Tab-separated table of C-alpha atoms in Angstrom:
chain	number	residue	atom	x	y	z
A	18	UNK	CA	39.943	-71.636	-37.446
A	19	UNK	CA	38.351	-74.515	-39.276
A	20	UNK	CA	34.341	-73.921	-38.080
A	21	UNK	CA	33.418	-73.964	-41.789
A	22	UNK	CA	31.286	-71.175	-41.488
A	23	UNK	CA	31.871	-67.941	-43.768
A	24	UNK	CA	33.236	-64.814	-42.675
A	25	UNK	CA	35.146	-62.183	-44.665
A	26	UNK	CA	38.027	-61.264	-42.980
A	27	UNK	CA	38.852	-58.022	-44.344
A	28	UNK	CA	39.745	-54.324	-42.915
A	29	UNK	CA	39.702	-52.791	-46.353
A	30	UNK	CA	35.902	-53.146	-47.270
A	31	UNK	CA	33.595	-51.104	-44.955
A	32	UNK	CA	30.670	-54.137	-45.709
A	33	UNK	CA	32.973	-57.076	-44.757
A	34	UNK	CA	32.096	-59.339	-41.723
A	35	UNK	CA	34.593	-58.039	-39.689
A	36	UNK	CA	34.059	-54.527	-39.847
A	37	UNK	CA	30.283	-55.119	-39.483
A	38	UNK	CA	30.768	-57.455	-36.571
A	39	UNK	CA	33.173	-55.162	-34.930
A	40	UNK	CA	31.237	-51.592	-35.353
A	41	UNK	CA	27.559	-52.320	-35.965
A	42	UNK	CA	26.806	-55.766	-33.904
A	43	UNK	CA	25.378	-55.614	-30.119
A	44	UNK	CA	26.246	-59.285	-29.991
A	45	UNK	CA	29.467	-60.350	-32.227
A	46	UNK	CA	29.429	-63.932	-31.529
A	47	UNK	CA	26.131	-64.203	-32.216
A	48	UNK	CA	26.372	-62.524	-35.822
A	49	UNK	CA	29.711	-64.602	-36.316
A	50	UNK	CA	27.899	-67.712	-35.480
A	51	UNK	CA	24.710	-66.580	-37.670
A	52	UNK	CA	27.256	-66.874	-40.835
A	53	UNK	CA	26.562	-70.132	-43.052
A	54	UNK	CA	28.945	-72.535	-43.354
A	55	UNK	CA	30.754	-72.571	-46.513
A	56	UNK	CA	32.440	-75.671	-45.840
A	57	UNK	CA	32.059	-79.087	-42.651
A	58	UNK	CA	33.133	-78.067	-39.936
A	59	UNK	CA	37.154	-79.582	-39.511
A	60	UNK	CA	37.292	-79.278	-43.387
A	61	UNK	CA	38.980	-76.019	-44.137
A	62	UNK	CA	40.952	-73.431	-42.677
A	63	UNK	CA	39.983	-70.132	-42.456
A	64	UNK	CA	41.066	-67.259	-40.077
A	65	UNK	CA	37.888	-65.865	-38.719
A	66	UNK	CA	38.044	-62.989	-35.944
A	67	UNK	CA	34.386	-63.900	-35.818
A	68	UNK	CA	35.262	-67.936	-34.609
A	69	UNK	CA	37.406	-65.999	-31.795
A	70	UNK	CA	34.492	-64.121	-30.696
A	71	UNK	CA	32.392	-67.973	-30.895
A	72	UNK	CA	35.096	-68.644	-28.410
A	73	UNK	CA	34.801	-66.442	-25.932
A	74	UNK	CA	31.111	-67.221	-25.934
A	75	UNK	CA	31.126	-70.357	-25.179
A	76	UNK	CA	34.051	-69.574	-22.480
A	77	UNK	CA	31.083	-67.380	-21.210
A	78	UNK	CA	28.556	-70.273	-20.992
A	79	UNK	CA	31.188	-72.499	-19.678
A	80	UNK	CA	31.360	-70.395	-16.550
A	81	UNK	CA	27.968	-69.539	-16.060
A	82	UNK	CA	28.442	-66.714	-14.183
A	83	UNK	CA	28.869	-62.925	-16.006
A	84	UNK	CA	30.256	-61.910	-12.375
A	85	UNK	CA	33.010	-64.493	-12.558
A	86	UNK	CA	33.510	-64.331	-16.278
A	87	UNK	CA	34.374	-60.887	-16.231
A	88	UNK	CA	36.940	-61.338	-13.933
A	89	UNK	CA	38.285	-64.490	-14.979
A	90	UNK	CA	41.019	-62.795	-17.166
A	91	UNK	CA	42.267	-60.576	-14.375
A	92	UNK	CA	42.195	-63.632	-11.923
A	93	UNK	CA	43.253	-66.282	-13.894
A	94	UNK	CA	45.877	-64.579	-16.257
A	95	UNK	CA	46.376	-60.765	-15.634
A	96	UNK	CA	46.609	-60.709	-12.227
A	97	UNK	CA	48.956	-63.418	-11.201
A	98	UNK	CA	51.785	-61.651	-14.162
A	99	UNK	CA	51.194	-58.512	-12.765
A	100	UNK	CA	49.782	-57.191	-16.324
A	101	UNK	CA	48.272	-54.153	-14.319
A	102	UNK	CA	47.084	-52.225	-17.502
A	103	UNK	CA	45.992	-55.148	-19.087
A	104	UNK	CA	42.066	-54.807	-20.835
A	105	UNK	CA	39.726	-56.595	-22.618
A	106	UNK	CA	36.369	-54.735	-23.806
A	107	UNK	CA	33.085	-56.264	-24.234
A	108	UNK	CA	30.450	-55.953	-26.757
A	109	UNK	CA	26.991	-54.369	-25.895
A	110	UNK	CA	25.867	-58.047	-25.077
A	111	UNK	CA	28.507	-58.679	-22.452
A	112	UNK	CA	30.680	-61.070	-23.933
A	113	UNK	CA	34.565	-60.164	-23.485
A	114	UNK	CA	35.506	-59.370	-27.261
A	115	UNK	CA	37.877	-62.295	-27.816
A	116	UNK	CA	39.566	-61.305	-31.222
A	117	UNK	CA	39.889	-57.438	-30.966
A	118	UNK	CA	40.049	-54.248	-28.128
A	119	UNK	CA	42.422	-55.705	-26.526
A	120	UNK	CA	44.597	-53.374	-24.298
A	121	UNK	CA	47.309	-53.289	-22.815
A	122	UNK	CA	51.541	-51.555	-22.090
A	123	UNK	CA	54.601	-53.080	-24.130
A	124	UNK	CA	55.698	-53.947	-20.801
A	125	UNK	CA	52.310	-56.106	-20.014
A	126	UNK	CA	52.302	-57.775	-23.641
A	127	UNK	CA	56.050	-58.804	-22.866
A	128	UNK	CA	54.805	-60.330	-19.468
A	129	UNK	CA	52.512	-62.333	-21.477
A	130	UNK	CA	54.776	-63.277	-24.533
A	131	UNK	CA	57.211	-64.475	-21.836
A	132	UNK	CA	54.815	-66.614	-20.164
A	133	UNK	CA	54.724	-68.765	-23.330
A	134	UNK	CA	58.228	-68.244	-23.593
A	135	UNK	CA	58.548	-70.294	-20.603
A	136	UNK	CA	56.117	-73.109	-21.066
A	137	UNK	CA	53.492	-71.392	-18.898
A	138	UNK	CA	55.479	-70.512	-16.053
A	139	UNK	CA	55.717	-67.577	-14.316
A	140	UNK	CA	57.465	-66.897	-10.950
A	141	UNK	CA	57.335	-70.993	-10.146
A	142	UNK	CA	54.111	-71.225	-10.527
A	143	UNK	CA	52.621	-73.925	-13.903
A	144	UNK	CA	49.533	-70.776	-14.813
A	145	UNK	CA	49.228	-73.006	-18.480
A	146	UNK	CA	49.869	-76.191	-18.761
A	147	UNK	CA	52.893	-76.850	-20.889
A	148	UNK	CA	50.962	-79.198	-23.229
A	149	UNK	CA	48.829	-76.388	-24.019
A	150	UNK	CA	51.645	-74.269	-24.802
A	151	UNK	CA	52.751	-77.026	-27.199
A	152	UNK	CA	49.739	-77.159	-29.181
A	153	UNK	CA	49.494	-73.410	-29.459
A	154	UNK	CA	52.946	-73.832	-31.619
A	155	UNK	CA	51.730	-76.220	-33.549
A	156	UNK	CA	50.180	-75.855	-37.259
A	157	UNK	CA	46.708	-76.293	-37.268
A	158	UNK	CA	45.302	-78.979	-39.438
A	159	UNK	CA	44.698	-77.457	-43.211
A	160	UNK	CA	46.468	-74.221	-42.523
A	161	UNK	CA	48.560	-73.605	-45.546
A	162	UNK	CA	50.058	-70.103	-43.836
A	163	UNK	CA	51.457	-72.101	-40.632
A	164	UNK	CA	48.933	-70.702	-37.895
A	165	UNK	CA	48.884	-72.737	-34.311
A	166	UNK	CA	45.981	-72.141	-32.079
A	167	UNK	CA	45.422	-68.348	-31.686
A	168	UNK	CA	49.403	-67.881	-32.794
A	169	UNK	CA	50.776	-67.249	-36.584
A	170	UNK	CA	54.177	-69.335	-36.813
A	171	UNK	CA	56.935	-68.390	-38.337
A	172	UNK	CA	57.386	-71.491	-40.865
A	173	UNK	CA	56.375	-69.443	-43.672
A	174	UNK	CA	57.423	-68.070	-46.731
A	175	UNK	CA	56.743	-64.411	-45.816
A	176	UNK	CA	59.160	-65.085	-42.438
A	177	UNK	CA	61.972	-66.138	-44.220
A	178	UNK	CA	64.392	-64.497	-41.736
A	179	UNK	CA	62.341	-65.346	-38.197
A	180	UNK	CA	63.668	-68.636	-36.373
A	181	UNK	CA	62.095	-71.652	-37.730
A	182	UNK	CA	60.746	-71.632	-33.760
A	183	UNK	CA	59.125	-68.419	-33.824
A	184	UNK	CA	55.689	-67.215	-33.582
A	185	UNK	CA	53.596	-64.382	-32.965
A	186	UNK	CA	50.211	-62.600	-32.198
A	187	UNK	CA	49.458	-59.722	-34.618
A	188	UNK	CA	47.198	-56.614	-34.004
A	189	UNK	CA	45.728	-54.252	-36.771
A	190	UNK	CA	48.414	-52.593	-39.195
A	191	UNK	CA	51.559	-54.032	-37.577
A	192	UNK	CA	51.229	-54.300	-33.706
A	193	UNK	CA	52.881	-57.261	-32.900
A	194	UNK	CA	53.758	-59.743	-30.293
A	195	UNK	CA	56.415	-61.727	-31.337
A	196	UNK	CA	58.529	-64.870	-29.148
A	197	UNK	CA	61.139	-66.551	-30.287
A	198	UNK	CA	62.469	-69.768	-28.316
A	199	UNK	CA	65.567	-70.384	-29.769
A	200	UNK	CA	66.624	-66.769	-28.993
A	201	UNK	CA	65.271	-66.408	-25.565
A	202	UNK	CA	63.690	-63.546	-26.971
A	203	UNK	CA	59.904	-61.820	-26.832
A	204	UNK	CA	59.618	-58.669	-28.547
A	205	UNK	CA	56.657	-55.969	-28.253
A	206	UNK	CA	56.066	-53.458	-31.044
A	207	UNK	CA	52.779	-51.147	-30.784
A	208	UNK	CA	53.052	-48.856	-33.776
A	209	UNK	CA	50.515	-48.569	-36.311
A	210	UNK	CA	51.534	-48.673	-39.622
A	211	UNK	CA	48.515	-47.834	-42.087
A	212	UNK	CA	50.672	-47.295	-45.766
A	213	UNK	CA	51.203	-49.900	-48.258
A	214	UNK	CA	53.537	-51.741	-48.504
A	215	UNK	CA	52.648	-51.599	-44.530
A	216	UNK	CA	54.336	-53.210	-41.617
A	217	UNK	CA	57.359	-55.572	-42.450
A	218	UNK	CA	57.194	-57.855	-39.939
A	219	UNK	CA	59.944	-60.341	-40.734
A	220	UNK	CA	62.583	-57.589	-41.528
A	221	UNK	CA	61.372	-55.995	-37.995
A	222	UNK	CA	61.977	-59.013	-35.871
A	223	UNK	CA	65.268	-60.379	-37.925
A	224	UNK	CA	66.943	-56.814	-37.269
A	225	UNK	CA	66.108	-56.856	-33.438
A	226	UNK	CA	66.934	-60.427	-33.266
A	227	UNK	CA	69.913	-59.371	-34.857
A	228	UNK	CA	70.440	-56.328	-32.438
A	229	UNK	CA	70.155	-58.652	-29.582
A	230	UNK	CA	72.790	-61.078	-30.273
């Protein structure tokens, strides 16, 4: 999240980036990239769904192959944790929509959750490497709200009650993926929560935490 380039990150304005990118744009790394930069590159943090999308383009051109990239996530990931209703949609120009339309059961996003729960292994087999898992946990350079790579940590003032350990992956109006080390814990919640004040998520995962022990 520090590409320097602008993007307004916003579900509440119909005109923002995100909206635009996500309902009007054929090609939504292409329109992310297309953004000037506001800042160097490496020079400030900013969460862009839009540098996501960048992401899974160039994962795209890495591969070289739209036959094989399509089915990368199924081979590589989904398939081997048995994540059987696991889905990621595409935009009109092919590319797998990194930061959004992602599908999937509770059950499936606990598979996954536990998979970083335990260092990339699943069923003795290494599917991430551990160091990767390491630097997904930790704080991106510049990121004054604690965010590792593709994970929000808990180390935050608004998570006040979340292990010091934890961290999560966060969907639109309160879905949430959350894993917490320390408590051998990984806990799913798909609800949608649209109202202000909206979705609590620290109170949520300190009173299953709670629950749990």
């Amino acid at each position: 999240m520090n590409s320097g380039l602008a993007f307004e990150e916003s579900t509440g304005t119909l005109n923002s980036d995100l909206v635009q990118m996500l309902t009007q744009e054929a090609d939504m790394a292409g329109f992310a990239a297309s953004q000037p930069l506001s800042k160097k590159p490496g020079k400030k943090w900013s969460y862009s769904s839009g540098t996501t999308n960048i992401l899974s383009r160039i994962l795209r051109h890495a591969i070289d192959d739209d036959q094989r990239y399509w089915s990368f996530p199924k081979q590589a990931l989904f398939g081997p944790l048995g994540m059987t209703t696991a889905v990621l949609e595409n935009d009109n120009s092919g590319t797998l929509v990194g930061s959004s339309l992602a599908w999937a059961s509770g059950r499936d996003w606990a598979r996954f959750g536990q998979l970083y729960l335990d260092q990339g292994r699943w069923d003795g087999k290494q599917l991430l490497p551990a160091t990767w898992v390491r630097q997904a946990r930790t704080a991106s350079r510049r990121s004054k709200q604690a965010y590792g790579a593709q994970w929000w940590l808990s180390r935050r003032k608004s998570r006040p009650d979340l292990p010091n350990d934890s961290y999560s992956a966060e969907g639109y109006q309160g879905q949430l993926l959350l894993v917490a080390p320390s408590q051998r814990a990984v806990i799913v919640r798909l609800g949608q929560t649209p109202k202000k004040p909206g979705f609590d998520a620290n109170a949520f995962g300190a009173d299953v935490l709670s629950a749990l022990r």
